[in-house]
XYZ file of C-alpha atoms in Angstrom:
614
model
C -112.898 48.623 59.051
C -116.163 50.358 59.298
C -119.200 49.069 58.198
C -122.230 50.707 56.276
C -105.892 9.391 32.627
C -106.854 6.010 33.744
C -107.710 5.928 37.239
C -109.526 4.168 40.068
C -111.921 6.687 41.482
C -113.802 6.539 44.866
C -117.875 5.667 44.351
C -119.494 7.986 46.643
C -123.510 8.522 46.960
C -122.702 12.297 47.429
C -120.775 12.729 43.890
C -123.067 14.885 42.935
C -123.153 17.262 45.702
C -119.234 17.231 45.798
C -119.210 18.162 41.878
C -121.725 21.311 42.832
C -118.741 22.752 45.349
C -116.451 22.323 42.744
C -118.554 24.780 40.336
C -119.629 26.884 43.382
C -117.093 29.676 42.818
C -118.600 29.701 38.972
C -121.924 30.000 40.138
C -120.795 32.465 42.612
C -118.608 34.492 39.696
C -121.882 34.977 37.677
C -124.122 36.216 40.143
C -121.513 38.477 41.701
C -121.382 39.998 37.927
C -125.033 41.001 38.260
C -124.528 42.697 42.016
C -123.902 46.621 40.813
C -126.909 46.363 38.287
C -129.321 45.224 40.214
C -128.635 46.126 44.053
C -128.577 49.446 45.131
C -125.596 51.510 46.023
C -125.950 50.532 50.048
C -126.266 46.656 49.235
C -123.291 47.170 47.135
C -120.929 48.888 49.360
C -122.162 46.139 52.094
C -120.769 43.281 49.746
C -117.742 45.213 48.951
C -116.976 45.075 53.185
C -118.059 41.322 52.982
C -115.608 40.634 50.314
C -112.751 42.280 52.096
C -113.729 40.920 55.893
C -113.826 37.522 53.784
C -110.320 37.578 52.809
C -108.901 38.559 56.449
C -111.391 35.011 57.716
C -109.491 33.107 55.101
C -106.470 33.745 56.310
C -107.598 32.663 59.916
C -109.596 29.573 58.363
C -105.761 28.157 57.175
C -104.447 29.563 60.164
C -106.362 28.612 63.032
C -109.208 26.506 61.579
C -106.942 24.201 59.867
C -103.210 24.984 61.013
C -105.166 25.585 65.088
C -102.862 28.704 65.727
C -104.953 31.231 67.006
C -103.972 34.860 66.367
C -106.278 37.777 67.391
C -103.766 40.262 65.585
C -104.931 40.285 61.566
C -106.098 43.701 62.528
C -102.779 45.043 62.062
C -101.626 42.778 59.377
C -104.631 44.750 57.291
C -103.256 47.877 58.832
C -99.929 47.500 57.262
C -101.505 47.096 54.230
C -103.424 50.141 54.012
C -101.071 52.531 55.779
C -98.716 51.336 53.101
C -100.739 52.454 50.392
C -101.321 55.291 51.895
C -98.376 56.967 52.399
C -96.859 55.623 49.020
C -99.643 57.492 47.450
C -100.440 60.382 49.156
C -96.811 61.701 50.397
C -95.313 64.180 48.328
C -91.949 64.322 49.716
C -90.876 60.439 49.592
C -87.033 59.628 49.947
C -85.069 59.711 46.410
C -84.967 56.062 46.594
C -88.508 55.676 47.298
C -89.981 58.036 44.526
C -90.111 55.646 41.720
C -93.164 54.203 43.854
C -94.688 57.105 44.443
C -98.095 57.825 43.380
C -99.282 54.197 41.973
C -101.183 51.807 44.425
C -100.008 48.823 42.590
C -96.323 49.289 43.347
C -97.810 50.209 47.064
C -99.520 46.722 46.982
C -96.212 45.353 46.239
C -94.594 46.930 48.585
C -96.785 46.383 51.188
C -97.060 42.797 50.317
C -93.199 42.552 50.522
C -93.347 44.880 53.699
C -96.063 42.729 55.372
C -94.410 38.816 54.274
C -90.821 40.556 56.203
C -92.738 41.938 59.316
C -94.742 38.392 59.464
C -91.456 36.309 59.273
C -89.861 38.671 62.287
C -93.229 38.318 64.287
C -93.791 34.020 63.508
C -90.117 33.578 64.430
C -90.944 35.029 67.716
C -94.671 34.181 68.294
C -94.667 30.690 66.865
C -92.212 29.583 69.196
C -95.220 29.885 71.905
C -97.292 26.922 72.649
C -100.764 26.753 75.080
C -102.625 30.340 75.704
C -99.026 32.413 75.370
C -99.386 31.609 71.461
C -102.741 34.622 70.995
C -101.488 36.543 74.004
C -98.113 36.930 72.472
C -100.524 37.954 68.888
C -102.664 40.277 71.199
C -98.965 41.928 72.337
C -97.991 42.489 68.804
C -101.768 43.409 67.383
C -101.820 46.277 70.136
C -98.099 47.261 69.983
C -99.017 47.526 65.350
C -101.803 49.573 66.318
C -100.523 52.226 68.337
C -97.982 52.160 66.363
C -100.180 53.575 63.628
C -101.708 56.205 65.581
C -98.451 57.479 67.012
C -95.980 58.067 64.279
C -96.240 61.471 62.212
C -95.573 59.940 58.858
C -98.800 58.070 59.370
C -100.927 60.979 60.142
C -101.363 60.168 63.704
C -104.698 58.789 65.791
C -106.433 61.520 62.659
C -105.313 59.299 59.944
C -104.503 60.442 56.291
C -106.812 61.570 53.568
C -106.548 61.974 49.619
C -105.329 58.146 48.648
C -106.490 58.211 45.160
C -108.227 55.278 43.598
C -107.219 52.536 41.725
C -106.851 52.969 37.932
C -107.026 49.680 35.908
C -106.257 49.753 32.470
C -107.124 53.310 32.470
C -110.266 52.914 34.768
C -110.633 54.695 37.846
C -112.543 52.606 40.320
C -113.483 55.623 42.302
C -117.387 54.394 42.970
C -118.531 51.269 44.936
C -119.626 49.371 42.390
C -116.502 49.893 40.220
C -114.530 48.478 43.171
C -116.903 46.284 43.660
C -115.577 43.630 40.929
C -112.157 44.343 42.121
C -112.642 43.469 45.683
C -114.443 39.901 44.690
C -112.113 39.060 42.084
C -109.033 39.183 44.445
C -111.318 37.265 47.109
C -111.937 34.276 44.915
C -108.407 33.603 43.397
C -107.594 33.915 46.907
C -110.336 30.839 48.031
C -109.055 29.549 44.752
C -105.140 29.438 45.660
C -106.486 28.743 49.338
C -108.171 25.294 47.927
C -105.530 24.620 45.592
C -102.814 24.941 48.443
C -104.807 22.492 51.127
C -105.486 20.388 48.243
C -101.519 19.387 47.691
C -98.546 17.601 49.835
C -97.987 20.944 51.401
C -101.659 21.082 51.834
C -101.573 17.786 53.969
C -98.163 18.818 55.831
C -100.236 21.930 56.841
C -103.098 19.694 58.555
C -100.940 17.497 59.685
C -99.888 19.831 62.789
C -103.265 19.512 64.107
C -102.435 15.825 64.528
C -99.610 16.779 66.658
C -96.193 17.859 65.871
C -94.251 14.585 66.567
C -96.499 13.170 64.102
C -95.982 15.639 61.523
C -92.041 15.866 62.058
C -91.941 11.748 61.798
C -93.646 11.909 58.620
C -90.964 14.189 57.331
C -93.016 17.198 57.735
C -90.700 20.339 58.699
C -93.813 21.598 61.198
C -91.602 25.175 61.862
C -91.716 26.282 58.161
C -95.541 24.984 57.826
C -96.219 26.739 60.190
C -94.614 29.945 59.357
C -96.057 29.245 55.965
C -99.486 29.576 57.329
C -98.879 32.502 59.100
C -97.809 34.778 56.282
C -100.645 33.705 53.723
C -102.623 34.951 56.211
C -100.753 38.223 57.229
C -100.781 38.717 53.237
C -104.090 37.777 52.739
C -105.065 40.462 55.335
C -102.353 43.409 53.728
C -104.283 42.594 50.447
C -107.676 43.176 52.335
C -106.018 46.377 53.406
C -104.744 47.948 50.591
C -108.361 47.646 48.913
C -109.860 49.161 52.048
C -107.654 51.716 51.477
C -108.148 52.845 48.257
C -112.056 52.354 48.902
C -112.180 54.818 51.393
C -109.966 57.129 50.102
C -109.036 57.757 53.727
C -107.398 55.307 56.905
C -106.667 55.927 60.162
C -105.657 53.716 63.103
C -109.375 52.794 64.424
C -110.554 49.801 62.084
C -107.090 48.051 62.979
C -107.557 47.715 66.590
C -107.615 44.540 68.491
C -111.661 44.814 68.337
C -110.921 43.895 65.045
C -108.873 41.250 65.118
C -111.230 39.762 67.660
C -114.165 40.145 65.080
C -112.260 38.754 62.316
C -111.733 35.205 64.371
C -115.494 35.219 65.443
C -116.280 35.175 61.351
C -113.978 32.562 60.525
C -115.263 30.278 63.584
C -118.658 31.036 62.929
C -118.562 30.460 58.926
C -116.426 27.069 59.521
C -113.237 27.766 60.425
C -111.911 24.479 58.870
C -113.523 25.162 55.853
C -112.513 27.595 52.889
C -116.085 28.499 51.807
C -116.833 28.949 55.471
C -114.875 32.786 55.373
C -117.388 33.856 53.231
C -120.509 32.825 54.930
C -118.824 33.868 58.765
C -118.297 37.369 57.252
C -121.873 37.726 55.612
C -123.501 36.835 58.489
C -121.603 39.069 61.062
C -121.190 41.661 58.361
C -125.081 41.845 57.920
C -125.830 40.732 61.218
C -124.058 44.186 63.002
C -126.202 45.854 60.016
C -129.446 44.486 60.756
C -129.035 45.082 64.666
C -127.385 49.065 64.247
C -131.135 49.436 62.462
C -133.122 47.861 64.360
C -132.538 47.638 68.378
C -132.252 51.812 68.376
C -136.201 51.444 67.108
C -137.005 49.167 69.122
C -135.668 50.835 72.357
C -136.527 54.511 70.761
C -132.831 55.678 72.014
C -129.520 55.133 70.881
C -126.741 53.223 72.224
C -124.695 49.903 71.949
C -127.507 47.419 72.145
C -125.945 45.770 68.979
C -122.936 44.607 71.318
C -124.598 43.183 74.079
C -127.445 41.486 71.295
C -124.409 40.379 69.141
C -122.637 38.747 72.019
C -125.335 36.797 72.842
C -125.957 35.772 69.381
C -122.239 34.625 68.670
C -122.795 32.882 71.796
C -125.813 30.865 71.079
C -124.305 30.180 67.433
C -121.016 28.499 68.731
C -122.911 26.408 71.079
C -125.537 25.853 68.827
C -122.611 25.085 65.658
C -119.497 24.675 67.602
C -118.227 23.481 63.876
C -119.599 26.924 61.724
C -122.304 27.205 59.569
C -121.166 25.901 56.685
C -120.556 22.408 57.449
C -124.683 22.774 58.363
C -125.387 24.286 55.047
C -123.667 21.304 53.292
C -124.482 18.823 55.211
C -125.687 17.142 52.114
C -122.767 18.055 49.968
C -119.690 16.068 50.645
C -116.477 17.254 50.183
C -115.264 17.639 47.170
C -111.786 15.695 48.187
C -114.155 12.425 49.450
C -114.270 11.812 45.755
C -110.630 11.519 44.940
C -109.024 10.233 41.815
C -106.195 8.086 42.048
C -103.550 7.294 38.700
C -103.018 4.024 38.617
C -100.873 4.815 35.894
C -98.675 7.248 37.487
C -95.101 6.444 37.611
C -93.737 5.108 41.019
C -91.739 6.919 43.218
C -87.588 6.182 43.376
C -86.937 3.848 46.546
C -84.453 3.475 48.765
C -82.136 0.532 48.084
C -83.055 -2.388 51.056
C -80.828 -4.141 52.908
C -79.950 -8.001 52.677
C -81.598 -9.836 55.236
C -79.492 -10.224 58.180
C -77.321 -6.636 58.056
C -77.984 -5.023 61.461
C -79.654 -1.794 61.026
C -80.109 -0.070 64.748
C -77.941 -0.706 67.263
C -78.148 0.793 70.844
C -75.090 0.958 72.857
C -75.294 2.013 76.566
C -78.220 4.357 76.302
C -78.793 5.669 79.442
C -81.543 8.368 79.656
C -81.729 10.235 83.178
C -84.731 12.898 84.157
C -83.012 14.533 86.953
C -82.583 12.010 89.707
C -84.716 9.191 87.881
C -82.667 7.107 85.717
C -85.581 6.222 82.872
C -83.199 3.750 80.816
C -79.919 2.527 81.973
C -77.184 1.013 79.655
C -79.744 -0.537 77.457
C -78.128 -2.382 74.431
C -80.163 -4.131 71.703
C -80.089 -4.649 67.965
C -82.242 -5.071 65.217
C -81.653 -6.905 61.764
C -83.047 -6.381 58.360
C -86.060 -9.099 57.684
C -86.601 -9.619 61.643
C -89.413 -8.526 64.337
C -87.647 -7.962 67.549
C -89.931 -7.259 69.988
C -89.127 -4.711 73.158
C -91.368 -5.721 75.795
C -91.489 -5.421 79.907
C -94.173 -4.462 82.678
C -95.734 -1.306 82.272
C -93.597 1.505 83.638
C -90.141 -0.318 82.514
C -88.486 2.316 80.177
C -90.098 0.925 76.510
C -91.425 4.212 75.670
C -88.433 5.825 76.734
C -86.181 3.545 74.666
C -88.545 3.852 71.772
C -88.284 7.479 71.822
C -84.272 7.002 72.012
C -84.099 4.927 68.651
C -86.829 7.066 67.287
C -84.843 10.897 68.022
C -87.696 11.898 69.534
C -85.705 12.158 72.702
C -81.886 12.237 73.240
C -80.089 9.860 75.321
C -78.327 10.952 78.198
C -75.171 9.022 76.976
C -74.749 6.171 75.054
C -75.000 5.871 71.091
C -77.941 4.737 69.071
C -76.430 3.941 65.667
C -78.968 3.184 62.644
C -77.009 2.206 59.148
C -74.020 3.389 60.665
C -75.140 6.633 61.183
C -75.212 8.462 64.937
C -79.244 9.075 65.897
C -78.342 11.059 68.661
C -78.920 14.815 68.129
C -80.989 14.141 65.068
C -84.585 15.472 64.194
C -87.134 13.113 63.741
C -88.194 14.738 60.672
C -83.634 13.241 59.811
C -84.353 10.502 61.462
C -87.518 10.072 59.106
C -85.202 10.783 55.906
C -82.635 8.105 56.907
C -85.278 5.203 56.301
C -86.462 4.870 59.730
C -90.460 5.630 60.331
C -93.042 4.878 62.850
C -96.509 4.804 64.510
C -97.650 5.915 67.612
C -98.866 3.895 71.014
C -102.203 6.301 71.087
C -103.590 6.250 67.302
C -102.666 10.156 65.940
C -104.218 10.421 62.798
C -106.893 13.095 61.458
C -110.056 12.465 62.033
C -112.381 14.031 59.210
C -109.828 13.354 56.246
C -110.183 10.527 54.331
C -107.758 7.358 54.483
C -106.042 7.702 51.326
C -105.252 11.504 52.651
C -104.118 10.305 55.739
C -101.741 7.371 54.319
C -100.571 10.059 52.260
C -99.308 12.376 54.619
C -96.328 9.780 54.787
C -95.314 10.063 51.628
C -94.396 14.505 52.447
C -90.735 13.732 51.738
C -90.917 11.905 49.040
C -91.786 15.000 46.790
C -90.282 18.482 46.395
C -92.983 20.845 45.282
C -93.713 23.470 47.524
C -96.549 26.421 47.965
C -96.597 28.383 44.831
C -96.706 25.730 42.213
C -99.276 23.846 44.796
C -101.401 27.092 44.764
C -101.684 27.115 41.200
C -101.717 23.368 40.342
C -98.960 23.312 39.091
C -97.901 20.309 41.039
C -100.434 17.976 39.762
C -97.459 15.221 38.076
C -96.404 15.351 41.164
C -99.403 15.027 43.639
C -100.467 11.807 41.242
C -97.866 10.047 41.965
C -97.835 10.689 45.795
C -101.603 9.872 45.763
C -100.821 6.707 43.727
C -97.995 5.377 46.131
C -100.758 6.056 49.307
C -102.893 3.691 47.106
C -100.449 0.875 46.899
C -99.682 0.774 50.324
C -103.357 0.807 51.501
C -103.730 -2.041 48.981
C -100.531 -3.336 50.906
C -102.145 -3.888 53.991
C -105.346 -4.479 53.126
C -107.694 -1.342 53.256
C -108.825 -0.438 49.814
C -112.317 -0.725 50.228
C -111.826 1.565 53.006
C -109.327 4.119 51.405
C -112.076 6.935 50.769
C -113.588 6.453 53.974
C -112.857 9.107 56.967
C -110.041 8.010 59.084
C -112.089 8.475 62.473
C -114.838 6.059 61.142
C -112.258 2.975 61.077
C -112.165 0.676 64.217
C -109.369 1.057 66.520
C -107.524 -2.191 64.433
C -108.289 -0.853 61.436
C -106.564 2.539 62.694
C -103.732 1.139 63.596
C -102.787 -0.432 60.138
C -104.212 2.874 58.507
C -101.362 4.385 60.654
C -98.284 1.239 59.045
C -99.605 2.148 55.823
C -98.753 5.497 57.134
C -95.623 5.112 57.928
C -94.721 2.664 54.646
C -95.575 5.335 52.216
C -92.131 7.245 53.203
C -90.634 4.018 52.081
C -88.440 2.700 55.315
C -86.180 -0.352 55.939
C -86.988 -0.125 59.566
C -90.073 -0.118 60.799
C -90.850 1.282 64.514
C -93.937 0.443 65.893
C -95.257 1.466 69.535
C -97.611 -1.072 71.253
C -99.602 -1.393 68.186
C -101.628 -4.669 69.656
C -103.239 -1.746 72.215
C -106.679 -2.057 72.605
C -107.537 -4.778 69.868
C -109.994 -7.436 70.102
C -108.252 -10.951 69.552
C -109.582 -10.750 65.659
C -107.475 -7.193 65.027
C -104.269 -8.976 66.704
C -104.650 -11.533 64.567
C -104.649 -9.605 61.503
C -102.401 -7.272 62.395
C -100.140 -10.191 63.219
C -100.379 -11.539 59.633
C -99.526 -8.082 58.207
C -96.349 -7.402 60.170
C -95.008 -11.217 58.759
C -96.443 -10.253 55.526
C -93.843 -7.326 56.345
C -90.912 -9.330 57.421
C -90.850 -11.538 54.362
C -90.959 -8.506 52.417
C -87.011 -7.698 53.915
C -88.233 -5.130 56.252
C -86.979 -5.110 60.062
C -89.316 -4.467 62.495
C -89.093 -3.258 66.019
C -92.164 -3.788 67.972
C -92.529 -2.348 71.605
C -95.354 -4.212 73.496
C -96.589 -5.631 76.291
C -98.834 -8.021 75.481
C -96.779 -10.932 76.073
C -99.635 -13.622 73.799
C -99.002 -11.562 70.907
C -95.482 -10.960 70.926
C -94.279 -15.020 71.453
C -95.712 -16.158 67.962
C -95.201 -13.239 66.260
C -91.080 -12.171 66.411
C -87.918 -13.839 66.224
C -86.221 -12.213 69.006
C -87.337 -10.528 72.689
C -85.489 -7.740 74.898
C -87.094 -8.124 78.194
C -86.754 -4.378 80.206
C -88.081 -3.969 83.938
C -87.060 -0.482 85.739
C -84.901 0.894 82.960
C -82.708 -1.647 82.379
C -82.357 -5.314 79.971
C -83.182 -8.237 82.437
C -83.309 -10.567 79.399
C -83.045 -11.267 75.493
C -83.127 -14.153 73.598
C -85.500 -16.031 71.172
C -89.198 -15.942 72.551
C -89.527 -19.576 74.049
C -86.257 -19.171 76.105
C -87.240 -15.795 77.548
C -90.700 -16.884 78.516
C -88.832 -19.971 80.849
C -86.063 -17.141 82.437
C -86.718 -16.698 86.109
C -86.139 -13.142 85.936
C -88.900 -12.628 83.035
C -91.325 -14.523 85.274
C -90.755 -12.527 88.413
C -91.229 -9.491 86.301
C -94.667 -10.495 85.163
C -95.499 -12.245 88.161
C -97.146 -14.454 86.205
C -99.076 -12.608 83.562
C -99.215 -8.893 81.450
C -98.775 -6.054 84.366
């Protein structure tokens, strides 16, 4: 594009600041009602290019800012868009089963909508299966490939585009002048930031951040990470068709060169320089470049008396200086004073619980490994391993470092598949199983290096557990429609925060917790998704004697409670007064198992250790 109920709430100092980003699209609504009466027709048409850029950045800020897949290809997303509108309203000699759509850019924005959500499902199934750099160089293959794509096809008018798309009629309105557009344009950008909000504010929302926490996180939670993120990857291909259609009929006229890869290179530098975690932060990335490139196509050819590019080189060096300057965007400067609106969260105490699983009786064996051997070409990583763990016991997996424990843990946990050998939990084969099944089954866990997210807030995090536990999914999240729902989740997150002893910390931002502290946020993780067997990977790591301690008490508080508990350590002073049974491994294999004062007298325990922890 070319530019000319009762509840417990959370007490936060910054209440007020939160409360004015909840009325900022209001604010926003009213002076945007004022723009064609009082700005001239230039200032106008400059917002109406704002307001569409804006849209294409909030599609990157849920796909790369909070989803972190980079695509430099929305270019042709807004391409498909507008060349859809296009020829549905400017060819005269459509197909017979075609012509009903003929003629009226509405049914071309449905269309293209419908065109664009099919052509983003075919192009996610084959880019989202790339991981590392390949990931935007497989968008940059398909971003060029769309574009001269446009310019080469006849139907499309070639690289000289098409003219005569007539404008949009509304009730009987033609919006054929910028400032009758104008209203259109913003009104379609803020129920998108609306929906936007609404969706990241939901259990879809938190699925969707959850894959920047790592997908083995996100899958143990329950979270299918594949659909998220193919969910994230057509909002954004629609939010940039929708962007395109209005360009369209703006312009009256589209070829191919607005939808290059230029394009789809500037449209990531506004979302990263707004905020590109940050909803709000679309708008304020794509004022600034918008009016920015403006400023600098006025003033450098003035100052050097000649014409040229200047504007690139000066704008290169500016979006330079900003993302060192505000590697985060702008807006998280410009609201520095404003918290989020989410750090002030209500939670219904009221709200009904959520079904549970039926538990065990104490003493029914829930996981049993048989033989699981687990081979990495010639290195044998686990080798007939056997063990067994009961409902309302700790068994605790522990050996030198570099014995298999991980290994095994990932076995149990269907992270990893063994090499033979069965892992049986209720019954039920493990092998072959997702850990997002494995999740379902009543089986969750934590991880040996702390994965939560940072910047959200406890009672977020904890709640991430709780994904399958509820059913509703993006649409009735995008228009709050989900809100019985989402109380209940919220509510459960509460009780198991209470559970283990965090609620004066449950509004506070994960990443400000100690490390102990972390690591309980992360059981009350896992509890939320309601399991009977609890997996948890060297979660005495790092602690100061204080944090064992109290972790300690929880994971009793835990076994009284019926649950079974498998604990992989190697901290040999925590684990002895802590469980009621030890599986000693050393190079792969069981060297000894028994309650914890015989193992710590077996010879082949001591050699192992030498003595002490390795």
């Amino acid at each position: 594009m070319s530019t000319p109920a009762s509840s417990r709430v959370a007490t936060s100092p910054g209440s007020a600041g939160a409360g004015l980003l909840r009325v900022l699209p209001w604010l926003l609504l009213g002076l945007l009602l004022l723009v064609p009466a009082t700005l001239s027709p230039f200032y106008v048409t400059l917002l109406n290019y704002i307001g569409l850029y804006a849209m294409v950045a909030l599609g990157l800020v849920l796909l790369t800012g909070v989803g972190g897949l980079t695509s430099f290809g929305q270019g042709a997303f807004v391409g498909l868009g507008a060349y859809t509108t296009a020829v549905l309203s400017t060819s005269e000699t459509l197909p017979g089963w075609m012509a009903w759509a003929g003629g009226s850019p509405w049914l071309a924005l449905v269309i293209g909508l419908v065109l664009t959500a099919v052509i983003a499902v075919v192009l996610g199934s084959l880019t989202l299966k790339l991981s590392g750099h390949y990931l935007p160089l497989g968008t940059i293959a398909w971003g060029i490939s769309l574009y001269f794509l446009f310019g080469t096809m006849e139907v499309l008018g070639g690289h000289t585009g098409l003219t005569g798309i007539p404008p949009i009629s509304l009730f009987g309105w033609e919006l054929n002048e910028g400032g009758e557009i104008f209203y259109l344009i913003w009104a379609f950008l803020l129920v998108a930031i609306l929906t936007t909000s609404n969706l990241l504010d939901s259990r879809e929302g938190r699925a969707i951040r959850a894959l920047k926490g790592g997908r083995v996180m996100a899958e143990s939670m329950g979270v299918d990470t594949s659909r998220s993120r193919m969910i994230i990857f057509v909002i954004a291909a629609l939010h940039a068709a929708a962007s395109g259609w209005l360009y369209a009929h703006m312009q009256r006229f589209v070829n191919p060169t607005p939808f290059g890869l230029h394009i789809g290179i500037e449209f990531l530098f506004m979302a990263v320089v707004g905020g590109a975690g940050h909803v709000w932060g679309a708008v304020i990335g794509a004022a600034v470049i918008t009016i920015l490139k403006q400023w600098l196509q006025d003033l450098l050819p003035a100052l050097f008396g000649a014409s040229g590019n200047f504007e690139v080189i000066v704008f290169g060096v500016m979006m330079v200086i900003i993302l060192q300057r505000a590697p985060n965007g702008l807006w998280p400067i410009l609201t520095h004073w404003w918290p989020d609106a989410n750090a002030k969260r209500k939670v219904d105490a009221g709200a009904a619980p959520l079904p549970r699983r039926e538990m065990p009786k104490a003493g029914e064996v829930l996981l049993s490994a048989i033989d699981v051997t687990r081979k990495f070409g010639g290195l044998v990583a686990n080798n007939k391993m056997n063990l067994s763990v009961a409902a309302g016991e700790i068994l605790a997996l522990i050996g030198p470092n570099g014995a298999g424990k991980s290994t095994m843990f990932n076995q149990v946990s269907g992270v990893d598949t063994p090499t033979s050998g069965e892992v049986l939990f209720r019954g039920q084969d493990v092998a072959g199983k997702t850990s997002r099944e494995v999740a379902r089954m009543g089986m969750s866990r934590t991880f040996q290096h702390v994965r939560l997210l940072a910047d959200m807030s406890v009672l977020e995090n904890v709640a991430i557990g709780t994904h399958m536990r509820g059913s509703k999914s993006v649409l009735p999240a995008a228009w709050r429609l989900d809100r019985a729902e989402e109380a209940r989740l919220l509510a459960e997150a509460a009780r198991q925060i209470e559970r283990v002893g965090l609620a004066e910390h449950m509004f506070d931002a994960a990443g400000s917790l100690a490390l102990g502290q972390q690591r309980i946020l992360e059981i009350a993780r896992a509890l939320c998704s309601d399991p009977c067997l609890l997996l948890l990977d060297e979660p005495a790591a790092g602690l100061r004697y204080r944090e064992k301690q109290i972790l300690g008490d929880l994971l009793k508080k835990l076994r009284g409670e019926g649950m079974a508990i498998l604990l992989v350590e190697h901290d040999m002073d925590f684990v002895m007064g802590l469980v009621d049974r030890v599986v000693v491994m050393e190079f792969g294999e069981k060297i000894a198992e028994g309650l914890p004062e015989e193992v710590q007298k077996n010879p082949a325990v001591l050699e192992a250790y030498l003595g002490g922890v390795a």
